[in-house]
Amino acid sequence: MVFAYWESHRSRTGASADLEGTGLAFREAGAELGISFWHRAPGLDPRLEHISPQIAGTGASVSAVDYDGDGRLDLYTTTMADGQPNALFHNLGGHRFEEVAAAVGLADLNREGQGVSHGSIWADVDRDGDQDVLVYKWGRSQLLLQGKDGRFADATAAAGLDHWMNCTTALWFDFDRDGWLDLFLGGYYRDDVNLWQLEDTRVLHDDGEFATNGGRNFLFRGLGAEADGVPRFEEVGAAMGLDGHRWTYGAGAADFDRDGWPDLYIANDYGTEELFLNRGGEGFELAEGLGLDAKSKSGMCVSIGDVTNQGRLAVFVTNISETRWLFQGNNLRVSLLPEKHRMLNLSQAGHAAQDCGWAWGADFGDLDNNGLQDLVVVNGFHSAARDRSYWYQMDKLGGAAGLILENAANWPPFDGMSLSGYQRTRVLLNTSRGSMAEVGRPVGVDDELDGRAVILADLFDDGTLDIVVANQNGPLLVYRNLMSDAGNWIGYELRGRASNLDAIGAEVTAYFGHATQLQVVTAGSGFCSQTDPRVHFGLGTQQQPARVEIRWPSGVVQQLGAEHLVPCTYHTIEEPDA
Amino acid sequence: MTVARPDSTAPRPRGRVLTWYQGLNAKHLVTFLNTLILVSAEWQFGGLGGYDRLAVSLGSCIATEIGLSLLVLGRMPRSYLSPYISGVSLSLLLKPQFGLLWPFAIGGFLAIASKYVLRYRGSHLWNPTNLAISALLLLSAPVLTKLTHEWGNSLGANLVIWSVGLIVVHRAKLLHVTLVYSLSFLALAAARAAVFPDARFLTEAAPLTGPMYQLFVFFMITDPPTVVRGRRGQMLVAFSIAMVEALVRLGLDHEIAWLAPLAPAPALFALAAVGPIAKAIDLRRRAGAQDRVPHLEGRGAGA
């Protein structure tokens, strides 16, 4: 039909025009950079083998961190196969990386009986001046503290974090603003499910829209370090109102209601999105009346940015769209909480961000430094036989009674079929305050692998954001930004003092031209990823920002002086005294 | 003071309920069930996906009904129940890309227009909603699909709808249609499961427990104007629909490529194919029988 054709193709028409003049181009450069890594799925209980692509459909992750404090951004990535090592790519400078995970004790984390890695979140958890890491797992997640020798030692049990759960998302934040980081862990499969040794096959969701038979979410409050230097945690999820049993896939923390306390935004598979408002660090309250519960979908990731240049936070939550079968559409919501108590969804019909296929991770960043935050979305569930689709088989159970649906034994075997496979990574250029045009192919981001995690990070400190994609059962891809003229930009690396040392939760607002752009420092966002810990602003036609303001997690508000408004460099800013 | 005397003519409570039940208008009951599903789906599950969808599909159906009634019949419609039911069903069954409203407008137009245009011997052949959804699914696949799990997968909600639905089709004297289709579906699901070594009966039978099938067995295949006359004929048609659907599903399980466009809704397409053929045959037979009646009478009289 004419309407259908027009709706499905109209976003393409403006892409080339929107790209003209930007000089934006990428090239996949993993091999030449020395980055070679392949994610592999785990072997599971034989009773799950027939649907292993469904059960073990996630787990490829990537995090950006300067783990050794040498000023260069490194990459940590995980795999899920039993006995296979995770990888830490140390940035040597000069466009070279070296794999060092084994040397620092971060490789051998997928041991039989202990579960397999799903992602990592980094921060200076023990406040000793270096980066530590929590590798979250289907199994026993591990807290690894970095010692003075640069090696990481397991402190999970001592910290009070030893627990079996099927964790798919995690983030560090400081919800009580005491300077000690707190930990949110999102559960997917039930905690009592060991995917390698099942008690029975009723392990799946019992509802496509409102499932509450997933893994429990946990909130660990950081209590501070003991004499042994190990930080202690206590689990306060139930007491704080964050112990849901939905199938949590993504989470992001930021102050949506502008009351000074970091809130928690959660994306649930087979469920609605949830915004938990932080009530003064003493509890979380589910925000009602925002329209988040109007439509239940398959929330995958939570990415936080500012696409309107109005100083308003935007949240991007990915979902599933597949021709003939399902049109959930992604949500790009702009927070109007402080004044109107609502979230405005920009992702309406025809918006380029709405239909990205079976979408997973996403990250915001100004790829062309034109002063507007763009968006990269990775897609695709399972790529096997190109001409054989599992959708019809899966649809048999789509509306079925929960008792049938939850039993893996009732699911038809994949038998080499694809499920929304071979989907392109989408590069969405922000053309005007949230309007977007898809330019992936023209700029050279054209892989069709099963992307899960994606981050935009300036790996070479040249002021342009590169794209790193972790693929399920596939390679880690590094798309180097080849823009010849980076234009005007400015970046900040924040160091907390009274606040947590990584300034997680700090807000940086840059005023340039007519724009007011707000960015938040996060440690865990998107899907199984942690993005560049620095904030990066493209300035478009402006030479430099007129003003930059930082609101630190402690509550201190700082106006940067002229020396910190000089463009085309990263400024290191230390938290001032109150 | 007067003393109330028992009224010996008043029916006993059980009889009253029965009388009330027997007095219910089947069309009104169908409308009630339709509305009940709509309200509960939206209230409990947000299954509608927005009241604008309902407004557009209802508006389109009613406007088309009025327009074509005036144009074709030269008068206003005598009843709005049919466009109401079509409008509600369309808004529940169609699941387009978020924010798209034109499928509901086009669907409403197609559904109602089919009653006026696609006619044979004075009767329309297709269930209006079925025709509209089938056409839209085939022609607008890039942006449109049908209801699957949007009402959740609660067994309790299923049982409620099935219970009320069974009462309604019983009152409409079409329970046998629903039962024959459902039992045939289950039997053929068992047969299909037996064909493939990895298939399970529960998997193949599972679609019947979903919301789309609830609407299908209570509204579409039992739509009075489009079912054939006679109990046996109706049962045969219900079985035929289940059989065609089973064949399509069998073909899809064997990954026959040209059947792929039918994969999202084999039941809807089976009805769209079988229903009109059966109805046309029925109309033709009835017309033939009517033609023969005076002739036979005359011959008999003369004998």
PDB file of C-alpha atoms in Angstrom, chain A residues 387-568:
ATOM      1  CA  ASP A 387      16.205 -17.482   4.433  1.00  0.00           C
ATOM      2  CA  ARG A 388      14.803 -19.306   7.445  1.00  0.00           C
ATOM      3  CA  SER A 389      12.967 -17.390  10.133  1.00  0.00           C
ATOM      4  CA  TYR A 390      12.005 -18.548  13.626  1.00  0.00           C
ATOM      5  CA  TRP A 391       9.292 -15.909  13.951  1.00  0.00           C
ATOM      6  CA  TYR A 392       6.458 -18.176  12.842  1.00  0.00           C
ATOM      7  CA  GLN A 393       7.544 -20.859  15.281  1.00  0.00           C
ATOM      8  CA  MET A 394       7.824 -18.368  18.118  1.00  0.00           C
ATOM      9  CA  ASP A 395       4.474 -16.833  17.270  1.00  0.00           C
ATOM     10  CA  LYS A 396       2.752 -20.102  18.090  1.00  0.00           C
ATOM     11  CA  LEU A 397       3.470 -19.263  21.701  1.00  0.00           C
ATOM     12  CA  GLY A 398       3.093 -15.493  21.387  1.00  0.00           C
ATOM     13  CA  GLY A 399      -0.351 -15.198  22.890  1.00  0.00           C
ATOM     14  CA  ALA A 400      -0.435 -18.570  24.576  1.00  0.00           C
ATOM     15  CA  ALA A 401      -1.398 -19.156  28.162  1.00  0.00           C
ATOM     16  CA  GLY A 402       1.445 -18.479  30.572  1.00  0.00           C
ATOM     17  CA  LEU A 403       1.660 -22.093  31.709  1.00  0.00           C
ATOM     18  CA  ILE A 404       2.563 -23.125  28.182  1.00  0.00           C
ATOM     19  CA  LEU A 405       4.757 -20.133  27.445  1.00  0.00           C
ATOM     20  CA  GLU A 406       7.041 -20.401  30.472  1.00  0.00           C
ATOM     21  CA  ASN A 407       8.049 -23.975  29.770  1.00  0.00           C
ATOM     22  CA  ALA A 408      11.132 -24.135  27.585  1.00  0.00           C
ATOM     23  CA  ALA A 409      10.174 -27.639  26.563  1.00  0.00           C
ATOM     24  CA  ASN A 410       7.200 -26.204  24.681  1.00  0.00           C
ATOM     25  CA  TRP A 411       9.320 -23.894  22.558  1.00  0.00           C
ATOM     26  CA  PRO A 412       9.963 -25.137  19.032  1.00  0.00           C
ATOM     27  CA  PRO A 413      13.623 -25.795  18.240  1.00  0.00           C
ATOM     28  CA  PHE A 414      15.591 -23.110  16.402  1.00  0.00           C
ATOM     29  CA  ASP A 415      17.113 -25.731  14.170  1.00  0.00           C
ATOM     30  CA  GLY A 416      19.373 -23.294  12.366  1.00  0.00           C
ATOM     31  CA  MET A 417      16.748 -20.609  11.818  1.00  0.00           C
ATOM     32  CA  SER A 418      17.375 -16.901  12.197  1.00  0.00           C
ATOM     33  CA  LEU A 419      15.355 -14.644  14.436  1.00  0.00           C
ATOM     34  CA  SER A 420      15.508 -11.041  13.247  1.00  0.00           C
ATOM     35  CA  GLY A 421      19.012 -11.705  12.042  1.00  0.00           C
ATOM     36  CA  TYR A 422      21.337  -9.703   9.804  1.00  0.00           C
ATOM     37  CA  GLN A 423      20.136  -6.309  10.928  1.00  0.00           C
ATOM     38  CA  ARG A 424      22.215  -3.197  10.403  1.00  0.00           C
ATOM     39  CA  THR A 425      23.613  -1.018  13.131  1.00  0.00           C
ATOM     40  CA  ARG A 426      21.788   2.317  12.955  1.00  0.00           C
ATOM     41  CA  VAL A 427      23.569   5.653  13.146  1.00  0.00           C
ATOM     42  CA  LEU A 428      20.954   8.301  13.838  1.00  0.00           C
ATOM     43  CA  LEU A 429      22.069  11.851  13.250  1.00  0.00           C
ATOM     44  CA  ASN A 430      20.226  14.405  15.314  1.00  0.00           C
ATOM     45  CA  THR A 431      19.168  16.922  12.688  1.00  0.00           C
ATOM     46  CA  SER A 432      17.176  19.290  14.821  1.00  0.00           C
ATOM     47  CA  ARG A 433      16.479  18.907  18.499  1.00  0.00           C
ATOM     48  CA  GLY A 434      15.446  15.286  18.457  1.00  0.00           C
ATOM     49  CA  SER A 435      14.554  14.820  14.812  1.00  0.00           C
ATOM     50  CA  MET A 436      16.842  12.177  13.395  1.00  0.00           C
ATOM     51  CA  ALA A 437      18.082  10.773  10.115  1.00  0.00           C
ATOM     52  CA  GLU A 438      19.606   7.324   9.706  1.00  0.00           C
ATOM     53  CA  VAL A 439      23.013   7.459   8.021  1.00  0.00           C
ATOM     54  CA  GLY A 440      24.671   4.164   9.005  1.00  0.00           C
ATOM     55  CA  ARG A 441      25.513   2.906   5.529  1.00  0.00           C
ATOM     56  CA  PRO A 442      26.667   6.229   4.060  1.00  0.00           C
ATOM     57  CA  VAL A 443      29.079   6.811   6.941  1.00  0.00           C
ATOM     58  CA  GLY A 444      30.500   3.284   6.816  1.00  0.00           C
ATOM     59  CA  VAL A 445      28.781   1.611   9.764  1.00  0.00           C
ATOM     60  CA  ASP A 446      27.244  -1.242   7.885  1.00  0.00           C
ATOM     61  CA  ASP A 447      27.794  -4.481   9.755  1.00  0.00           C
ATOM     62  CA  GLU A 448      24.887  -6.905  10.086  1.00  0.00           C
ATOM     63  CA  LEU A 449      26.092  -8.772  13.139  1.00  0.00           C
ATOM     64  CA  ASP A 450      23.985  -9.426  16.213  1.00  0.00           C
ATOM     65  CA  GLY A 451      24.896  -6.300  18.159  1.00  0.00           C
ATOM     66  CA  ARG A 452      24.240  -6.158  21.874  1.00  0.00           C
ATOM     67  CA  ALA A 453      26.323  -3.443  23.518  1.00  0.00           C
ATOM     68  CA  VAL A 454      27.502  -0.193  21.977  1.00  0.00           C
ATOM     69  CA  ILE A 455      29.414   2.749  23.345  1.00  0.00           C
ATOM     70  CA  LEU A 456      30.519   6.055  21.874  1.00  0.00           C
ATOM     71  CA  ALA A 457      33.933   6.886  23.235  1.00  0.00           C
ATOM     72  CA  ASP A 458      36.803   9.097  22.183  1.00  0.00           C
ATOM     73  CA  LEU A 459      39.436   6.360  22.112  1.00  0.00           C
ATOM     74  CA  PHE A 460      42.147   8.562  20.635  1.00  0.00           C
ATOM     75  CA  ASP A 461      41.490  11.832  22.467  1.00  0.00           C
ATOM     76  CA  ASP A 462      41.060  13.691  19.197  1.00  0.00           C
ATOM     77  CA  GLY A 463      37.674  15.137  20.046  1.00  0.00           C
ATOM     78  CA  THR A 464      35.697  12.753  17.871  1.00  0.00           C
ATOM     79  CA  LEU A 465      33.633   9.897  19.206  1.00  0.00           C
ATOM     80  CA  ASP A 466      34.377   6.401  17.981  1.00  0.00           C
ATOM     81  CA  ILE A 467      31.859   3.571  18.034  1.00  0.00           C
ATOM     82  CA  VAL A 468      32.552   0.270  19.774  1.00  0.00           C
ATOM     83  CA  VAL A 469      30.117  -2.593  19.258  1.00  0.00           C
ATOM     84  CA  ALA A 470      30.047  -5.905  21.122  1.00  0.00           C
ATOM     85  CA  ASN A 471      28.306  -8.594  19.101  1.00  0.00           C
ATOM     86  CA  GLN A 472      26.664 -11.756  20.352  1.00  0.00           C
ATOM     87  CA  ASN A 473      28.556 -14.744  18.987  1.00  0.00           C
ATOM     88  CA  GLY A 474      30.584 -12.261  17.024  1.00  0.00           C
ATOM     89  CA  PRO A 475      33.583  -9.949  17.081  1.00  0.00           C
ATOM     90  CA  LEU A 476      34.124  -6.760  18.975  1.00  0.00           C
ATOM     91  CA  LEU A 477      34.022  -4.007  16.359  1.00  0.00           C
ATOM     92  CA  VAL A 478      35.745  -0.658  16.679  1.00  0.00           C
ATOM     93  CA  TYR A 479      34.532   1.964  14.214  1.00  0.00           C
ATOM     94  CA  ARG A 480      37.114   4.690  14.147  1.00  0.00           C
ATOM     95  CA  ASN A 481      35.759   8.169  13.532  1.00  0.00           C
ATOM     96  CA  LEU A 482      37.595   9.503  10.461  1.00  0.00           C
ATOM     97  CA  MET A 483      36.221  13.010  10.445  1.00  0.00           C
ATOM     98  CA  SER A 484      39.077  15.086   9.093  1.00  0.00           C
ATOM     99  CA  ASP A 485      38.018  18.235  10.855  1.00  0.00           C
ATOM    100  CA  ALA A 486      36.682  17.625  14.325  1.00  0.00           C
ATOM    101  CA  GLY A 487      35.408  21.180  14.521  1.00  0.00           C
ATOM    102  CA  ASN A 488      34.825  22.735  17.890  1.00  0.00           C
ATOM    103  CA  TRP A 489      34.306  20.587  20.915  1.00  0.00           C
ATOM    104  CA  ILE A 490      35.109  20.484  24.591  1.00  0.00           C
ATOM    105  CA  GLY A 491      35.314  17.666  27.121  1.00  0.00           C
ATOM    106  CA  TYR A 492      35.546  17.198  30.862  1.00  0.00           C
ATOM    107  CA  GLU A 493      36.873  14.544  33.141  1.00  0.00           C
ATOM    108  CA  LEU A 494      35.512  14.976  36.638  1.00  0.00           C
ATOM    109  CA  ARG A 495      37.164  13.936  39.868  1.00  0.00           C
ATOM    110  CA  GLY A 496      35.072  13.890  42.967  1.00  0.00           C
ATOM    111  CA  ARG A 497      36.282  14.563  46.481  1.00  0.00           C
ATOM    112  CA  ALA A 498      33.346  14.828  48.848  1.00  0.00           C
ATOM    113  CA  SER A 499      31.320  13.043  46.202  1.00  0.00           C
ATOM    114  CA  ASN A 500      32.233   9.587  44.967  1.00  0.00           C
ATOM    115  CA  LEU A 501      35.653   9.842  43.382  1.00  0.00           C
ATOM    116  CA  ASP A 502      34.397   9.139  39.844  1.00  0.00           C
ATOM    117  CA  ALA A 503      31.763  11.863  40.138  1.00  0.00           C
ATOM    118  CA  ILE A 504      29.142   9.355  39.028  1.00  0.00           C
ATOM    119  CA  GLY A 505      25.865  11.234  38.906  1.00  0.00           C
ATOM    120  CA  ALA A 506      27.499  14.606  38.327  1.00  0.00           C
ATOM    121  CA  GLU A 507      25.693  16.826  35.829  1.00  0.00           C
ATOM    122  CA  VAL A 508      27.536  19.030  33.405  1.00  0.00           C
ATOM    123  CA  THR A 509      25.553  21.700  31.588  1.00  0.00           C
ATOM    124  CA  ALA A 510      27.155  23.529  28.696  1.00  0.00           C
ATOM    125  CA  TYR A 511      25.660  26.729  27.332  1.00  0.00           C
ATOM    126  CA  PHE A 512      26.648  27.508  23.748  1.00  0.00           C
ATOM    127  CA  GLY A 513      24.764  29.553  21.190  1.00  0.00           C
ATOM    128  CA  HIS A 514      21.097  28.931  21.824  1.00  0.00           C
ATOM    129  CA  ALA A 515      21.803  25.501  23.230  1.00  0.00           C
ATOM    130  CA  THR A 516      21.753  24.286  26.793  1.00  0.00           C
ATOM    131  CA  GLN A 517      23.064  20.745  26.790  1.00  0.00           C
ATOM    132  CA  LEU A 518      23.003  18.562  29.874  1.00  0.00           C
ATOM    133  CA  GLN A 519      25.124  15.470  30.307  1.00  0.00           C
ATOM    134  CA  VAL A 520      25.417  13.087  33.232  1.00  0.00           C
ATOM    135  CA  VAL A 521      28.375  10.991  34.331  1.00  0.00           C
ATOM    136  CA  THR A 522      27.265   7.359  34.477  1.00  0.00           C
ATOM    137  CA  ALA A 523      28.787   4.001  35.352  1.00  0.00           C
ATOM    138  CA  GLY A 524      26.569   1.511  33.591  1.00  0.00           C
ATOM    139  CA  SER A 525      24.028   2.390  30.926  1.00  0.00           C
ATOM    140  CA  GLY A 526      22.738   1.245  27.560  1.00  0.00           C
ATOM    141  CA  PHE A 527      22.746  -2.528  27.352  1.00  0.00           C
ATOM    142  CA  CYS A 528      25.600  -4.369  29.051  1.00  0.00           C
ATOM    143  CA  SER A 529      27.880  -1.394  28.619  1.00  0.00           C
ATOM    144  CA  GLN A 530      29.615   1.481  30.296  1.00  0.00           C
ATOM    145  CA  THR A 531      30.271   4.461  28.113  1.00  0.00           C
ATOM    146  CA  ASP A 532      33.136   6.976  28.107  1.00  0.00           C
ATOM    147  CA  PRO A 533      33.374   8.276  31.687  1.00  0.00           C
ATOM    148  CA  ARG A 534      34.124  11.753  30.390  1.00  0.00           C
ATOM    149  CA  VAL A 535      31.531  14.146  29.032  1.00  0.00           C
ATOM    150  CA  HIS A 536      32.010  15.432  25.497  1.00  0.00           C
ATOM    151  CA  PHE A 537      30.254  18.380  23.879  1.00  0.00           C
ATOM    152  CA  GLY A 538      30.309  19.228  20.201  1.00  0.00           C
ATOM    153  CA  LEU A 539      29.968  22.962  19.876  1.00  0.00           C
ATOM    154  CA  GLY A 540      28.779  23.322  16.297  1.00  0.00           C
ATOM    155  CA  THR A 541      29.436  26.820  15.014  1.00  0.00           C
ATOM    156  CA  GLN A 542      30.322  28.178  18.436  1.00  0.00           C
ATOM    157  CA  GLN A 543      33.993  28.760  19.201  1.00  0.00           C
ATOM    158  CA  GLN A 544      33.589  27.810  22.835  1.00  0.00           C
ATOM    159  CA  PRO A 545      30.838  27.483  25.397  1.00  0.00           C
ATOM    160  CA  ALA A 546      29.628  30.687  26.977  1.00  0.00           C
ATOM    161  CA  ARG A 547      29.253  28.946  30.304  1.00  0.00           C
ATOM    162  CA  VAL A 548      29.637  25.511  31.831  1.00  0.00           C
ATOM    163  CA  GLU A 549      28.097  24.484  35.119  1.00  0.00           C
ATOM    164  CA  ILE A 550      28.738  21.328  37.101  1.00  0.00           C
ATOM    165  CA  ARG A 551      26.417  20.011  39.732  1.00  0.00           C
ATOM    166  CA  TRP A 552      28.405  17.503  41.749  1.00  0.00           C
ATOM    167  CA  PRO A 553      26.729  14.546  43.456  1.00  0.00           C
ATOM    168  CA  SER A 554      27.476  16.142  46.805  1.00  0.00           C
ATOM    169  CA  GLY A 555      25.229  19.037  45.805  1.00  0.00           C
ATOM    170  CA  VAL A 556      28.043  21.506  45.183  1.00  0.00           C
ATOM    171  CA  VAL A 557      27.365  23.628  42.099  1.00  0.00           C
ATOM    172  CA  GLN A 558      30.405  24.911  40.258  1.00  0.00           C
ATOM    173  CA  GLN A 559      30.703  27.468  37.476  1.00  0.00           C
ATOM    174  CA  LEU A 560      33.805  26.839  35.441  1.00  0.00           C
ATOM    175  CA  GLY A 561      36.208  29.661  34.885  1.00  0.00           C
ATOM    176  CA  ALA A 562      37.468  30.905  31.523  1.00  0.00           C
ATOM    177  CA  GLU A 563      40.490  28.596  31.649  1.00  0.00           C
ATOM    178  CA  HIS A 564      38.121  25.648  31.528  1.00  0.00           C
ATOM    179  CA  LEU A 565      36.144  26.936  28.573  1.00  0.00           C
ATOM    180  CA  VAL A 566      39.007  26.608  26.117  1.00  0.00           C
ATOM    181  CA  PRO A 567      37.752  24.347  23.315  1.00  0.00           C
ATOM    182  CA  CYS A 568      39.203  21.269  21.652  1.00  0.00           C
TER     183      CYS A 568
END
